[in-house]
Amino acid sequence: MPEQNSYYERHIFFCLNQRANGEDCCADHRAQEGFDRCKSQVKAAGLAGPGKVRVNKAGCLDRCAGGPVAVVYPEAVWYTYVDASDIDEIVESHLKNGKVVERLLTPAHLGR
């Protein structure tokens, strides 16, 4: 159950930033596909909506070196993912069951 003042139990934000100057960015690593997959999986699992999970697009989250990245709040858990199975595991393990997917954690030292 969400905290008393929280509308959603969890938010997951996907960086979809595209850099025009040729610098590495999440958009160059299929971030939109990850976002779309997460959104559809959350909906299919019945996890979407008030009191549950919200999947959001974000601009640059300033962790480009780990891209593509997504972050889950309120736990502030940062993930780096590569394919649909990674997204499915995040949805099933963390968003549905509250268990962090350790193997997908973004290394703490990676920033921009």
XYZ file of C-alpha atoms in Angstrom, residues 52-91:
40
model
C 0.118 1.147 -7.899
C 2.809 1.944 -10.500
C 3.333 4.883 -12.847
C 5.717 4.573 -15.828
C 7.123 7.962 -16.889
C 9.327 9.404 -19.603
C 12.173 11.606 -18.433
C 14.727 13.898 -19.968
C 18.388 13.501 -19.117
C 18.911 11.861 -15.731
C 22.654 12.638 -15.922
C 23.803 9.009 -15.707
C 24.574 8.723 -19.448
C 27.610 6.470 -18.978
C 25.304 3.743 -17.673
C 22.675 4.167 -20.359
C 20.063 3.301 -21.007
C 18.921 3.965 -17.457
C 15.695 3.932 -15.491
C 15.142 4.798 -11.840
C 12.455 3.499 -9.482
C 11.126 5.708 -6.695
C 10.560 5.925 -3.796
C 13.455 3.470 -3.389
C 15.797 5.482 -5.698
C 17.026 2.282 -7.373
C 18.887 2.861 -10.656
C 18.810 0.250 -13.404
C 20.725 -0.264 -16.626
C 18.919 -2.575 -19.032
C 19.621 -3.974 -22.484
C 16.579 -5.865 -23.707
C 12.947 -6.821 -23.181
C 13.811 -9.639 -20.767
C 15.598 -7.128 -18.500
C 12.500 -4.916 -18.498
C 10.277 -7.920 -17.792
C 12.463 -8.862 -14.831
C 12.317 -5.313 -13.415
C 8.514 -5.319 -13.737
